[in-house]
Coordinates of N, CA and C in Angstrom, one line a residue:
M186 N -42.4 -9.5 -81.2 CA -42.4 -10.6 -81.9 C -43.6 -11.3 -81.0
A187 N -43.8 -11.0 -79.8 CA -44.9 -11.6 -79.2 C -46.3 -11.2 -80.1
L188 N -46.4 -10.4 -80.6 CA -47.4 -9.8 -81.4 C -47.4 -10.4 -82.8
A189 N -46.4 -10.5 -83.4 CA -46.3 -11.4 -84.7 C -46.6 -12.9 -84.5
A190 N -46.1 -13.4 -83.3 CA -46.5 -14.9 -83.2 C -47.9 -15.3 -82.7
A191 N -48.6 -14.1 -82.2 CA -50.0 -14.2 -81.9 C -51.0 -14.0 -82.9
A192 N -50.3 -13.1 -83.6 CA -51.1 -12.8 -85.1 C -51.0 -14.3 -85.9
Q193 N -49.9 -14.6 -86.1 CA -49.6 -16.0 -86.7 C -50.7 -17.0 -86.3
E194 N -50.7 -17.2 -84.9 CA -51.6 -18.3 -84.2 C -53.1 -18.0 -84.6
L195 N -53.4 -16.5 -84.5 CA -54.8 -16.3 -84.9 C -55.3 -16.6 -86.6
A196 N -54.4 -16.3 -87.2 CA -54.6 -16.5 -88.7 C -54.8 -18.0 -88.9
D197 N -53.8 -18.8 -88.5 CA -54.1 -20.1 -88.8 C -55.3 -20.7 -88.0
S198 N -55.7 -20.3 -86.9 CA -57.1 -20.7 -86.4 C -58.1 -20.2 -86.9
A199 N -58.1 -19.2 -87.7 CA -59.1 -18.6 -88.5 C -59.4 -19.3 -89.8
R200 N -58.1 -19.7 -90.4 CA -58.0 -20.4 -91.5 C -59.0 -21.6 -91.5
A201 N -59.0 -22.1 -90.5 CA -59.7 -23.5 -90.5 C -61.3 -23.4 -90.3
F202 N -61.7 -22.4 -90.2 CA -63.3 -22.1 -90.5 C -63.7 -21.7 -91.9
V203 N -62.7 -21.5 -93.0 CA -63.0 -21.3 -94.3 C -63.5 -22.6 -95.0
P204 N -62.8 -23.7 -95.1 CA -63.3 -24.9 -95.8 C -64.7 -25.3 -95.2
I205 N -65.5 -25.7 -96.2 CA -66.8 -26.2 -95.7 C -66.7 -27.9 -95.8
P206 N -66.6 -28.7 -94.9 CA -66.6 -30.2 -95.3 C -67.5 -30.9 -96.2
P207 N -67.4 -32.0 -97.0 CA -68.3 -32.2 -98.0 C -69.3 -32.9 -97.0
G208 N -70.6 -32.8 -97.3 CA -71.6 -33.5 -96.6 C -72.1 -32.9 -95.1
S209 N -71.2 -31.7 -94.9 CA -71.8 -30.9 -93.6 C -73.0 -30.1 -93.7
L210 N -73.3 -29.7 -95.0 CA -74.8 -29.0 -95.0 C -75.7 -29.8 -95.6
R211 N -77.0 -29.6 -95.1 CA -78.3 -30.4 -95.4 C -79.0 -29.4 -96.7
S212 N -79.3 -30.4 -97.5 CA -80.0 -29.9 -98.7 C -81.2 -28.8 -98.1
S213 N -81.8 -29.0 -97.3 CA -83.0 -28.1 -96.6 C -82.5 -27.0 -96.2
G214 N -81.2 -26.8 -95.9 CA -80.8 -25.6 -95.2 C -80.0 -26.0 -93.9
G215 N -79.2 -25.3 -93.5 CA -78.6 -25.6 -92.3 C -77.4 -26.7 -92.1
S216 N -77.0 -26.8 -90.9 CA -76.0 -27.7 -90.6 C -76.2 -28.3 -89.2
D217 N -75.7 -29.4 -89.1 CA -75.5 -30.0 -87.9 C -74.3 -29.6 -87.1
V218 N -74.4 -28.3 -86.5 CA -73.3 -27.7 -85.5 C -73.5 -28.2 -84.2
D219 N -72.3 -28.8 -83.8 CA -72.1 -29.2 -82.1 C -71.6 -28.1 -81.6
A220 N -71.3 -28.2 -80.0 CA -70.7 -27.4 -79.1 C -69.2 -27.2 -79.4
V221 N -68.7 -28.4 -79.7 CA -67.0 -28.2 -80.0 C -67.0 -27.1 -81.0
E222 N -67.7 -27.0 -82.1 CA -67.5 -25.9 -83.2 C -67.6 -24.4 -82.6
I223 N -68.6 -24.4 -81.6 CA -69.1 -23.4 -81.1 C -67.8 -22.8 -80.1
E224 N -67.3 -23.7 -79.4 CA -66.0 -23.5 -78.6 C -64.8 -23.1 -79.5
D225 N -64.6 -23.5 -80.6 CA -63.6 -23.4 -81.5 C -63.5 -21.8 -81.7
A226 N -64.8 -21.1 -82.0 CA -65.0 -20.0 -82.5 C -64.9 -19.1 -81.2
V227 N -65.2 -19.4 -80.0 CA -64.9 -18.7 -78.8 C -63.3 -18.9 -78.8
R228 N -62.6 -20.0 -78.9 CA -61.5 -19.8 -78.7 C -60.7 -18.6 -79.7
L229 N -61.3 -18.7 -81.1 CA -60.7 -17.7 -81.8 C -60.9 -16.4 -81.5
L230 N -62.0 -16.1 -80.8 CA -62.2 -14.6 -80.5 C -61.2 -14.5 -79.1
A231 N -60.9 -15.4 -78.4 CA -59.9 -15.3 -77.3 C -58.4 -14.9 -77.8
R232 N -58.1 -15.6 -79.1 CA -56.9 -15.3 -79.7 C -56.8 -13.9 -80.4
A233 N -58.1 -13.5 -80.9 CA -58.0 -12.1 -81.4 C -57.9 -11.1 -80.3
E234 N -58.4 -11.4 -79.1 CA -58.1 -10.4 -78.0 C -56.7 -10.5 -77.7
E235 N -56.0 -11.6 -77.7 CA -54.9 -11.6 -77.2 C -53.6 -10.8 -78.3
V236 N -54.4 -11.0 -79.5 CA -53.5 -10.1 -80.6 C -53.7 -8.5 -80.3
L237 N -54.9 -8.2 -79.8 CA -55.1 -6.6 -79.6 C -54.3 -6.3 -78.3
E238 N -54.2 -7.1 -77.4 CA -53.5 -7.0 -76.1 C -52.0 -6.7 -76.4
C239 N -51.6 -7.5 -77.3 CA -50.1 -7.6 -77.7 C -50.0 -6.2 -78.4
M240 N -50.8 -5.7 -79.1 CA -50.7 -4.5 -79.9 C -50.7 -3.4 -79.0
V241 N -51.4 -3.4 -78.1 CA -51.5 -2.2 -76.8 C -50.1 -2.3 -76.3
V242 N -49.6 -3.5 -75.7 CA -48.5 -3.4 -75.2 C -47.4 -3.0 -75.9
F243 N -47.4 -3.4 -77.2 CA -46.2 -3.0 -78.1 C -46.1 -1.6 -78.1
A244 N -47.5 -0.8 -78.5 CA -47.7 0.6 -78.7 C -47.2 1.1 -77.6
V245 N -47.3 0.7 -76.3 CA -46.9 1.5 -74.9 C -45.5 1.4 -74.9
I246 N -45.0 0.0 -75.0 CA -43.6 -0.2 -74.9 C -42.7 0.9 -75.8
S247 N -43.4 1.0 -77.1 CA -42.7 1.7 -78.1 C -42.8 3.2 -78.0
G248 N -43.5 3.5 -76.9 CA -43.5 5.2 -76.6 C -44.9 5.8 -76.8
A249 N -45.8 5.0 -77.1 CA -47.1 5.7 -77.4 C -47.9 6.0 -76.1
T250 N -48.6 7.2 -76.1 CA -49.5 7.5 -74.7 C -50.6 6.8 -74.8
W251 N -51.2 7.0 -73.5 CA -52.5 6.2 -73.4 C -53.4 6.9 -74.4
D252 N -53.3 8.7 -74.7 CA -54.4 9.2 -75.4 C -54.2 8.4 -77.0
V253 N -53.0 8.1 -77.3 CA -53.0 7.3 -78.5 C -53.6 6.1 -78.5
V254 N -53.7 5.4 -77.6 CA -54.1 3.9 -77.3 C -55.7 4.4 -77.2
G255 N -56.0 5.2 -76.4 CA -57.6 5.2 -76.2 C -58.2 5.5 -77.7
D256 N -57.5 6.5 -78.3 CA -58.1 6.8 -79.8 C -58.2 5.5 -80.6
G257 N -57.2 4.6 -80.6 CA -57.4 3.4 -81.4 C -58.4 2.5 -81.1
L258 N -58.7 2.4 -79.9 CA -59.7 1.7 -79.3 C -60.9 2.4 -79.2
G259 N -61.0 3.7 -79.6 CA -62.3 4.4 -79.5 C -63.0 4.6 -78.2
T260 N -61.8 4.9 -77.1 CA -62.3 5.0 -75.9 C -61.4 6.1 -74.9
A261 N -61.8 6.4 -74.0 CA -61.0 7.4 -73.3 C -59.7 6.8 -72.8
R262 N -58.6 7.7 -72.6 CA -57.3 7.2 -72.4 C -57.4 6.6 -70.8
Q263 N -58.4 7.0 -69.7 CA -58.4 6.2 -68.5 C -59.0 4.9 -68.8
N264 N -60.0 4.7 -69.5 CA -60.5 3.3 -69.7 C -59.5 2.5 -70.4
A265 N -58.7 2.8 -71.5 CA -57.6 2.1 -72.0 C -56.5 1.8 -70.8
N266 N -56.1 2.7 -70.2 CA -55.3 2.5 -69.0 C -55.7 1.5 -68.3
K267 N -56.8 1.7 -67.7 CA -57.2 0.8 -66.7 C -57.6 -0.6 -67.3
K268 N -58.0 -0.9 -68.5 CA -57.8 -2.1 -69.1 C -56.5 -3.0 -69.3
Y269 N -55.8 -2.0 -69.8 CA -54.2 -2.7 -70.4 C -52.9 -2.3 -69.6
K270 N -53.2 -1.5 -68.5 CA -52.0 -1.3 -67.8 C -51.1 -2.6 -67.1
E271 N -52.1 -3.5 -66.5 CA -51.7 -4.5 -65.9 C -50.9 -5.6 -67.0
A272 N -51.5 -5.7 -68.4 CA -50.7 -6.5 -69.3 C -49.4 -5.8 -69.6
V273 N -49.4 -4.5 -69.6 CA -48.0 -3.7 -70.0 C -47.2 -4.1 -68.7
A274 N -47.7 -3.8 -67.5 CA -46.7 -3.9 -66.3 C -46.3 -5.6 -66.3
R275 N -47.1 -6.6 -66.6 CA -46.4 -7.7 -66.8 C -45.6 -8.2 -67.9
F276 N -45.8 -7.5 -68.9 CA -44.7 -7.7 -70.1 C -43.4 -7.0 -69.6
R277 N -43.4 -5.7 -69.1 CA -42.2 -5.1 -68.7 C -41.3 -5.9 -67.3
E278 N -42.3 -6.5 -66.5 CA -41.5 -7.5 -65.4 C -41.2 -8.7 -66.3
A279 N -41.7 -9.2 -66.9 CA -41.3 -10.4 -67.7 C -40.0 -10.0 -68.3
L280 N -40.0 -9.1 -69.2 CA -38.9 -8.7 -69.8 C -37.7 -8.5 -68.9
A281 N -37.9 -8.0 -67.6 CA -36.8 -7.8 -66.8 C -36.4 -9.0 -66.2
Q282 N -37.1 -10.0 -65.9 CA -37.0 -11.2 -65.2 C -37.8 -12.2 -66.0
P283 N -37.4 -13.0 -66.9 CA -38.1 -13.7 -68.0 C -38.4 -15.0 -67.1
M284 N -37.3 -15.4 -66.4 CA -37.7 -16.6 -65.6 C -38.1 -16.6 -64.1
A285 N -39.0 -17.5 -63.6 CA -39.4 -17.2 -62.2 C -39.5 -18.6 -61.7
L286 N -39.6 -18.9 -60.5 CA -39.9 -20.0 -59.7 C -41.5 -20.3 -59.4
K287 N -42.1 -21.7 -59.2 CA -43.2 -21.9 -58.9 C -43.0 -22.4 -57.3
P288 N -44.1 -22.5 -56.8 CA -43.9 -22.8 -55.1 C -43.2 -24.1 -54.9
D289 N -43.3 -25.1 -55.8 CA -42.4 -26.5 -55.7 C -41.1 -26.5 -56.2
G290 N -40.5 -25.1 -56.6 CA -39.2 -25.0 -56.8 C -38.9 -25.2 -58.3
T291 N -39.6 -25.5 -59.0 CA -39.3 -25.4 -60.5 C -39.6 -24.1 -61.2
S292 N -38.9 -24.0 -62.6 CA -38.7 -22.8 -63.0 C -39.7 -22.8 -64.3
Y293 N -40.1 -21.7 -64.6 CA -40.9 -21.5 -65.7 C -40.7 -20.1 -66.4
L294 N -41.2 -19.9 -67.5 CA -40.9 -18.7 -68.3 C -42.0 -17.7 -68.5
R295 N -42.0 -16.8 -68.1 CA -43.0 -15.7 -67.8 C -43.1 -15.0 -69.0
L296 N -42.1 -14.9 -69.8 CA -42.2 -13.9 -71.0 C -42.6 -15.1 -72.3
A297 N -43.2 -14.1 -73.2 CA -43.6 -15.0 -74.4 C -42.6 -15.6 -75.1
D298 N -43.0 -16.8 -75.6 CA -41.8 -17.5 -76.3 C -41.0 -16.9 -77.4
A299 N -41.8 -16.3 -78.2 CA -41.1 -15.5 -79.5 C -40.6 -14.4 -78.8
A300 N -40.9 -13.7 -77.9 CA -40.1 -12.7 -77.2 C -38.9 -12.9 -76.6
H301 N -39.1 -14.1 -76.1 CA -37.6 -14.8 -75.2 C -36.7 -15.1 -76.0
D302 N -36.9 -15.8 -77.5 CA -36.2 -16.4 -78.4 C -36.6 -15.7 -79.8
P303 N -36.4 -14.5 -80.0 CA -36.8 -13.9 -81.2 C -36.1 -14.4 -82.3
E304 N -34.6 -14.8 -82.3 CA -33.8 -15.3 -83.5 C -34.6 -16.6 -84.0
V305 N -34.9 -17.5 -83.0 CA -35.6 -18.8 -83.5 C -36.8 -18.3 -84.1
W306 N -37.8 -17.7 -83.5 CA -39.1 -17.5 -83.8 C -39.3 -16.6 -85.0
A307 N -38.3 -15.8 -85.1 CA -38.0 -15.0 -86.5 C -38.0 -15.7 -87.8
S308 N -37.2 -17.0 -87.5 CA -37.0 -17.8 -88.8 C -38.3 -18.5 -88.9
R309 N -39.1 -18.9 -87.9 CA -40.1 -19.6 -88.2 C -41.1 -18.6 -88.9
L310 N -41.3 -17.6 -88.3 CA -42.4 -16.6 -89.0 C -41.9 -16.3 -90.5
D311 N -40.7 -16.0 -90.6 CA -40.2 -15.8 -92.0 C -40.8 -16.7 -93.0
A312 N -40.6 -18.1 -92.6 CA -41.2 -19.4 -93.3 C -42.5 -19.2 -93.5
W313 N -43.2 -18.8 -92.4 CA -44.8 -18.8 -92.2 C -45.2 -17.7 -93.3
V314 N -44.7 -16.7 -93.3 CA -45.0 -15.7 -94.3 C -44.9 -16.0 -95.7
E315 N -43.6 -16.6 -95.8 CA -43.5 -17.0 -97.4 C -44.4 -17.9 -97.7
R316 N -44.7 -18.9 -96.8 CA -46.0 -19.9 -97.3 C -47.0 -19.4 -97.8
H317 N -47.5 -18.3 -96.9 CA -48.8 -17.8 -97.2 C -49.1 -16.5 -98.0
H318 N -47.9 -16.2 -98.6 CA -47.8 -14.9 -99.2 C -48.5 -15.3 -100.8
E319 N -49.3 -14.2 -101.1 CA -50.1 -14.5 -102.4 C -49.4 -13.5 -103.4
P320 N -49.4 -14.2 -104.7 CA -48.6 -13.3 -105.7 C -49.1 -12.1 -105.8
H321 N -50.3 -11.6 -105.7 CA -51.1 -10.4 -106.0 C -50.6 -9.3 -104.7
E322 N -50.2 -9.6 -103.9 CA -49.9 -8.8 -102.4 C -48.7 -8.2 -102.7
F323 N -48.3 -7.2 -101.9 CA -47.1 -6.4 -101.8 C -45.9 -7.5 -101.7
R324 N -44.7 -7.0 -102.4 CA -43.7 -7.6 -102.3 C -43.1 -7.7 -101.0
I325 N -42.6 -8.8 -100.7 CA -42.1 -9.1 -99.4 C -40.5 -9.1 -99.2
A326 N -40.0 -9.0 -98.1 CA -38.6 -9.1 -98.2 C -38.0 -10.6 -98.0
A327 N -36.8 -10.7 -98.2 CA -36.3 -11.9 -98.2 C -36.6 -12.6 -97.0
R328 N -36.2 -12.0 -96.0 CA -36.5 -12.4 -94.4 C -37.6 -11.6 -94.0
P329 N -39.0 -11.8 -94.4 CA -39.9 -10.6 -93.8 C -39.9 -10.1 -92.3
V330 N -39.7 -11.1 -91.4 CA -39.8 -10.9 -90.0 C -38.4 -10.5 -89.4
S331 N -37.3 -11.4 -89.9 CA -36.2 -11.5 -89.1 C -35.3 -10.1 -89.7
D332 N -35.7 -9.4 -90.9 CA -35.1 -8.3 -91.2 C -35.6 -7.2 -90.4
G333 N -36.9 -7.2 -89.9 CA -37.4 -6.0 -89.2 C -36.8 -6.0 -87.6
L334 N -36.0 -7.0 -87.1 CA -35.5 -7.2 -85.9 C -34.6 -5.9 -85.7
A335 N -34.4 -5.6 -84.6 CA -33.2 -4.6 -84.4 C -32.9 -4.6 -82.9
R336 N -31.7 -4.6 -82.4 CA -31.4 -4.8 -81.0 C -31.2 -3.4 -80.6
L337 N -31.6 -3.0 -79.3 CA -31.3 -1.8 -78.8 C -30.1 -1.7 -78.1
H338 N -29.4 -0.5 -78.4 CA -28.1 -0.4 -77.5 C -28.8 -0.2 -76.2
P339 N -27.9 -0.8 -75.0 CA -28.1 -0.4 -73.9 C -28.3 1.1 -73.5
Q340 N -27.7 1.9 -74.1 CA -27.9 3.3 -73.7 C -29.5 4.1 -74.3
L341 N -29.6 3.6 -75.3 CA -30.8 3.9 -75.9 C -32.2 3.4 -75.0
E342 N -31.9 2.1 -74.8 CA -33.1 1.6 -74.0 C -33.0 2.3 -72.7
L343 N -32.0 2.6 -72.1 CA -32.0 3.0 -70.7 C -32.7 4.4 -71.1
M344 N -32.6 5.2 -72.1 CA -33.2 6.4 -72.4 C -34.7 6.2 -72.2
R345 N -35.0 5.4 -72.9 CA -36.6 5.0 -73.0 C -37.2 4.4 -71.7
L346 N -36.2 3.9 -70.8 CA -36.8 3.5 -69.3 C -36.9 4.8 -68.8
Q347 N -36.0 5.6 -68.8 CA -36.1 7.0 -68.1 C -37.3 7.8 -68.6
A348 N -37.6 7.7 -69.8 CA -38.8 8.4 -70.4 C -40.2 7.9 -69.5
R349 N -40.0 6.6 -69.5 CA -41.2 5.9 -68.9 C -41.5 6.2 -67.4
R350 N -40.2 6.5 -66.7 CA -40.0 7.0 -65.3 C -40.8 8.3 -65.4
R351 N -40.6 9.2 -66.3 CA -40.9 10.7 -66.1 C -42.5 10.4 -66.6
E352 N -42.9 9.5 -67.3 CA -44.5 9.5 -67.5 C -45.3 9.0 -66.4
L353 N -44.5 8.0 -65.5 CA -45.1 7.7 -64.3 C -45.0 8.9 -63.3
T354 N -44.1 9.7 -63.4 CA -44.2 10.8 -62.8 C -45.3 11.7 -62.7
H355 N -45.6 11.7 -64.3 CA -46.6 12.7 -64.6 C -48.1 12.1 -64.3
E356 N -48.2 10.8 -64.4 CA -49.3 10.1 -63.8 C -49.7 9.8 -62.6
H357 N -48.7 9.8 -61.5 CA -48.8 9.8 -60.1 C -48.2 10.8 -59.5
L358 N -48.7 11.3 -58.3 CA -47.9 12.1 -57.5 C -46.6 11.2 -56.6
V359 N -47.0 9.8 -56.5 CA -45.7 9.2 -56.0 C -45.9 7.7 -57.0
P360 N -45.4 7.6 -57.8 CA -45.2 6.4 -58.5 C -45.2 5.1 -57.9
P361 N -46.1 4.2 -58.2 CA -46.4 3.0 -57.5 C -45.0 2.1 -57.6
A362 N -44.8 1.5 -56.5 CA -43.5 0.6 -56.5 C -43.5 -0.3 -57.3
E363 N -44.7 -1.0 -57.7 CA -44.7 -2.3 -58.5 C -44.8 -2.0 -60.1
E364 N -44.7 -0.6 -60.2 CA -44.5 -0.1 -61.7 C -43.2 0.5 -61.6
V365 N -42.4 0.9 -60.8 CA -41.2 1.3 -60.8 C -40.2 0.1 -60.8
L366 N -40.4 -0.7 -60.0 CA -39.6 -2.1 -59.7 C -39.2 -2.5 -61.2
P367 N -40.2 -3.0 -61.9 CA -39.6 -3.8 -63.2 C -38.7 -2.9 -64.0
I368 N -38.9 -1.5 -64.0 CA -38.2 -0.9 -64.9 C -36.7 -0.4 -64.0
A369 N -36.6 -0.5 -62.9 CA -35.3 -0.5 -62.2 C -34.7 -1.7 -62.5
E370 N -35.2 -2.9 -62.4 CA -34.5 -4.2 -62.6 C -34.0 -4.1 -64.0
R371 N -34.8 -3.7 -64.9 CA -34.1 -4.0 -66.4 C -33.2 -2.8 -66.5
E372 N -33.0 -1.8 -65.9 CA -32.0 -0.8 -65.8 C -30.9 -1.3 -65.2
L373 N -30.9 -2.1 -64.1 CA -29.7 -2.7 -63.7 C -28.9 -3.9 -64.5
V374 N -30.1 -4.6 -65.2 CA -29.5 -5.3 -66.3 C -28.4 -4.7 -67.4
L375 N -29.2 -3.6 -67.7 CA -28.7 -2.9 -68.8 C -27.0 -2.2 -68.5
W376 N -27.1 -1.5 -67.2 CA -26.1 -1.0 -66.6 C -24.9 -2.2 -66.5
K377 N -25.3 -3.4 -66.0 CA -24.3 -4.4 -66.0 C -23.8 -4.7 -67.3
Q378 N -24.6 -4.9 -68.3 CA -24.2 -5.1 -69.8 C -23.3 -4.0 -70.2
M379 N -23.5 -2.8 -70.0 CA -22.3 -1.6 -70.4 C -21.1 -2.0 -69.4
G380 N -21.2 -2.4 -68.2 CA -20.2 -2.8 -67.4 C -19.3 -3.8 -67.9
E381 N -20.0 -4.8 -68.5 CA -19.2 -5.9 -69.3 C -18.7 -5.5 -70.6
A382 N -19.2 -4.6 -71.3 CA -18.5 -3.9 -72.4 C -17.4 -2.8 -72.4
G383 N -16.8 -2.8 -70.9 CA -15.9 -2.0 -70.6 C -16.0 -0.5 -70.3
H384 N -17.3 -0.1 -69.9 CA -17.7 1.2 -69.3 C -17.6 1.1 -67.8
E385 N -17.5 2.2 -67.6 CA -17.2 2.5 -65.9 C -18.5 2.6 -65.4
V386 N -19.2 1.8 -64.8 CA -20.5 2.0 -64.3 C -21.1 1.4 -63.1
A387 N -19.7 1.1 -62.2 CA -19.9 0.5 -60.9 C -21.0 1.5 -60.0
E388 N -20.7 2.9 -60.2 CA -21.7 3.9 -59.3 C -23.1 3.5 -59.7
Q389 N -23.4 3.6 -61.1 CA -24.8 3.1 -61.5 C -25.3 2.0 -61.1
V390 N -24.5 0.8 -61.0 CA -24.9 -0.3 -60.7 C -25.3 -0.3 -59.1
E391 N -24.5 0.1 -58.4 CA -24.8 0.0 -56.8 C -25.9 1.0 -56.6
R392 N -26.1 2.0 -57.1 CA -27.2 2.9 -56.8 C -28.8 2.0 -57.5
M393 N -28.6 1.4 -58.6 CA -29.8 0.8 -58.8 C -30.0 -0.4 -57.9
Q394 N -28.9 -1.2 -57.7 CA -29.2 -2.1 -56.7 C -29.9 -1.9 -55.3
R395 N -29.4 -0.6 -54.8 CA -29.7 0.0 -53.7 C -31.3 0.5 -53.9
Q396 N -31.7 0.9 -54.9 CA -32.9 1.4 -55.2 C -34.0 0.1 -55.3
I397 N -33.5 -0.8 -56.1 CA -34.3 -2.0 -56.2 C -34.7 -2.8 -54.8
T398 N -33.7 -2.7 -54.0 CA -33.8 -3.2 -52.6 C -34.8 -2.5 -51.8
E399 N -34.6 -1.0 -52.0 CA -35.9 -0.2 -51.2 C -37.3 -0.4 -51.8
L400 N -37.1 -0.6 -53.1 CA -38.8 -0.4 -53.8 C -39.3 -2.0 -53.2
R401 N -38.6 -3.0 -53.3 CA -39.1 -4.4 -52.9 C -39.5 -4.3 -51.4
A402 N -38.8 -3.5 -50.6 CA -39.1 -3.3 -49.2 C -40.4 -2.8 -49.0
T403 N -41.0 -1.9 -50.1 CA -42.2 -1.1 -50.0 C -43.4 -2.1 -50.3
L404 N -43.1 -3.1 -50.9 CA -44.1 -4.0 -51.7 C -44.8 -4.9 -50.6
P405 N -46.0 -4.9 -50.5 CA -46.9 -6.0 -49.6 C -46.0 -7.3 -49.6
E406 N -46.1 -8.0 -48.3 CA -45.8 -9.4 -48.5 C -46.1 -10.1 -49.6
S407 N -47.3 -10.1 -49.7 CA -48.1 -11.1 -50.6 C -47.4 -10.7 -52.1
G408 N -47.1 -9.5 -52.3 CA -46.7 -9.2 -53.7 C -45.1 -9.8 -53.8
T409 N -44.5 -9.6 -52.9 CA -43.1 -10.1 -52.8 C -43.0 -11.6 -53.1
E410 N -44.1 -12.4 -52.5 CA -44.1 -13.7 -52.8 C -44.4 -13.9 -53.9
N411 N -45.4 -13.2 -54.8 CA -45.9 -13.7 -55.8 C -44.8 -13.1 -57.0
R412 N -44.0 -12.5 -56.7 CA -42.7 -12.2 -57.7 C -41.7 -13.3 -57.5
R413 N -41.5 -13.9 -56.3 CA -40.6 -14.8 -56.2 C -41.1 -16.0 -56.8
G414 N -42.5 -16.2 -56.7 CA -43.2 -17.3 -57.3 C -43.1 -17.2 -58.6

């Protein structure tokens, strides 16, 4: 959903460059371009970079290896990992704890709006796709974005998180606590959901709470403050 919303914003921004306002071109050639128009193009480039970052995060979250990501980017897996691993970590952390507190005590949303409220945004994007669909293009579903949404069963998501743990073990002799912690926090949320559904998971919940406490204790003091902030 974050990727879809970023792509929609990029498309709308790019459309603004297509029309040529009457009188904007000189008969001798050229145009009176000002700094604002160049700044608009710079912002468009930044939005394109955001779409690419969302695509990489989506790929990794979905299970793609860094080898696959590197191939897509035309670079080595190490370069791809170095450039985007922090973006992946930020998304995992925001997914586990969408809300955070600023130093003044006010809360803010760390997760992208579309990822935090997918149903509302899916409806908006359904309407956007329908408005911009051309008759000659492929046939679209009645709800082109909403129909693609799927909710993971907690057990399935837990399996994916465990796979991510194994991947970290392969990548690091001792997996960094700052990368394991968001996974553990999300696992705790899922175990609690299963408990609310009637499953006996008290032991797993207690184990995850203990592991999260241990992981947080290994983080630098500044890292802990940043997480709280």
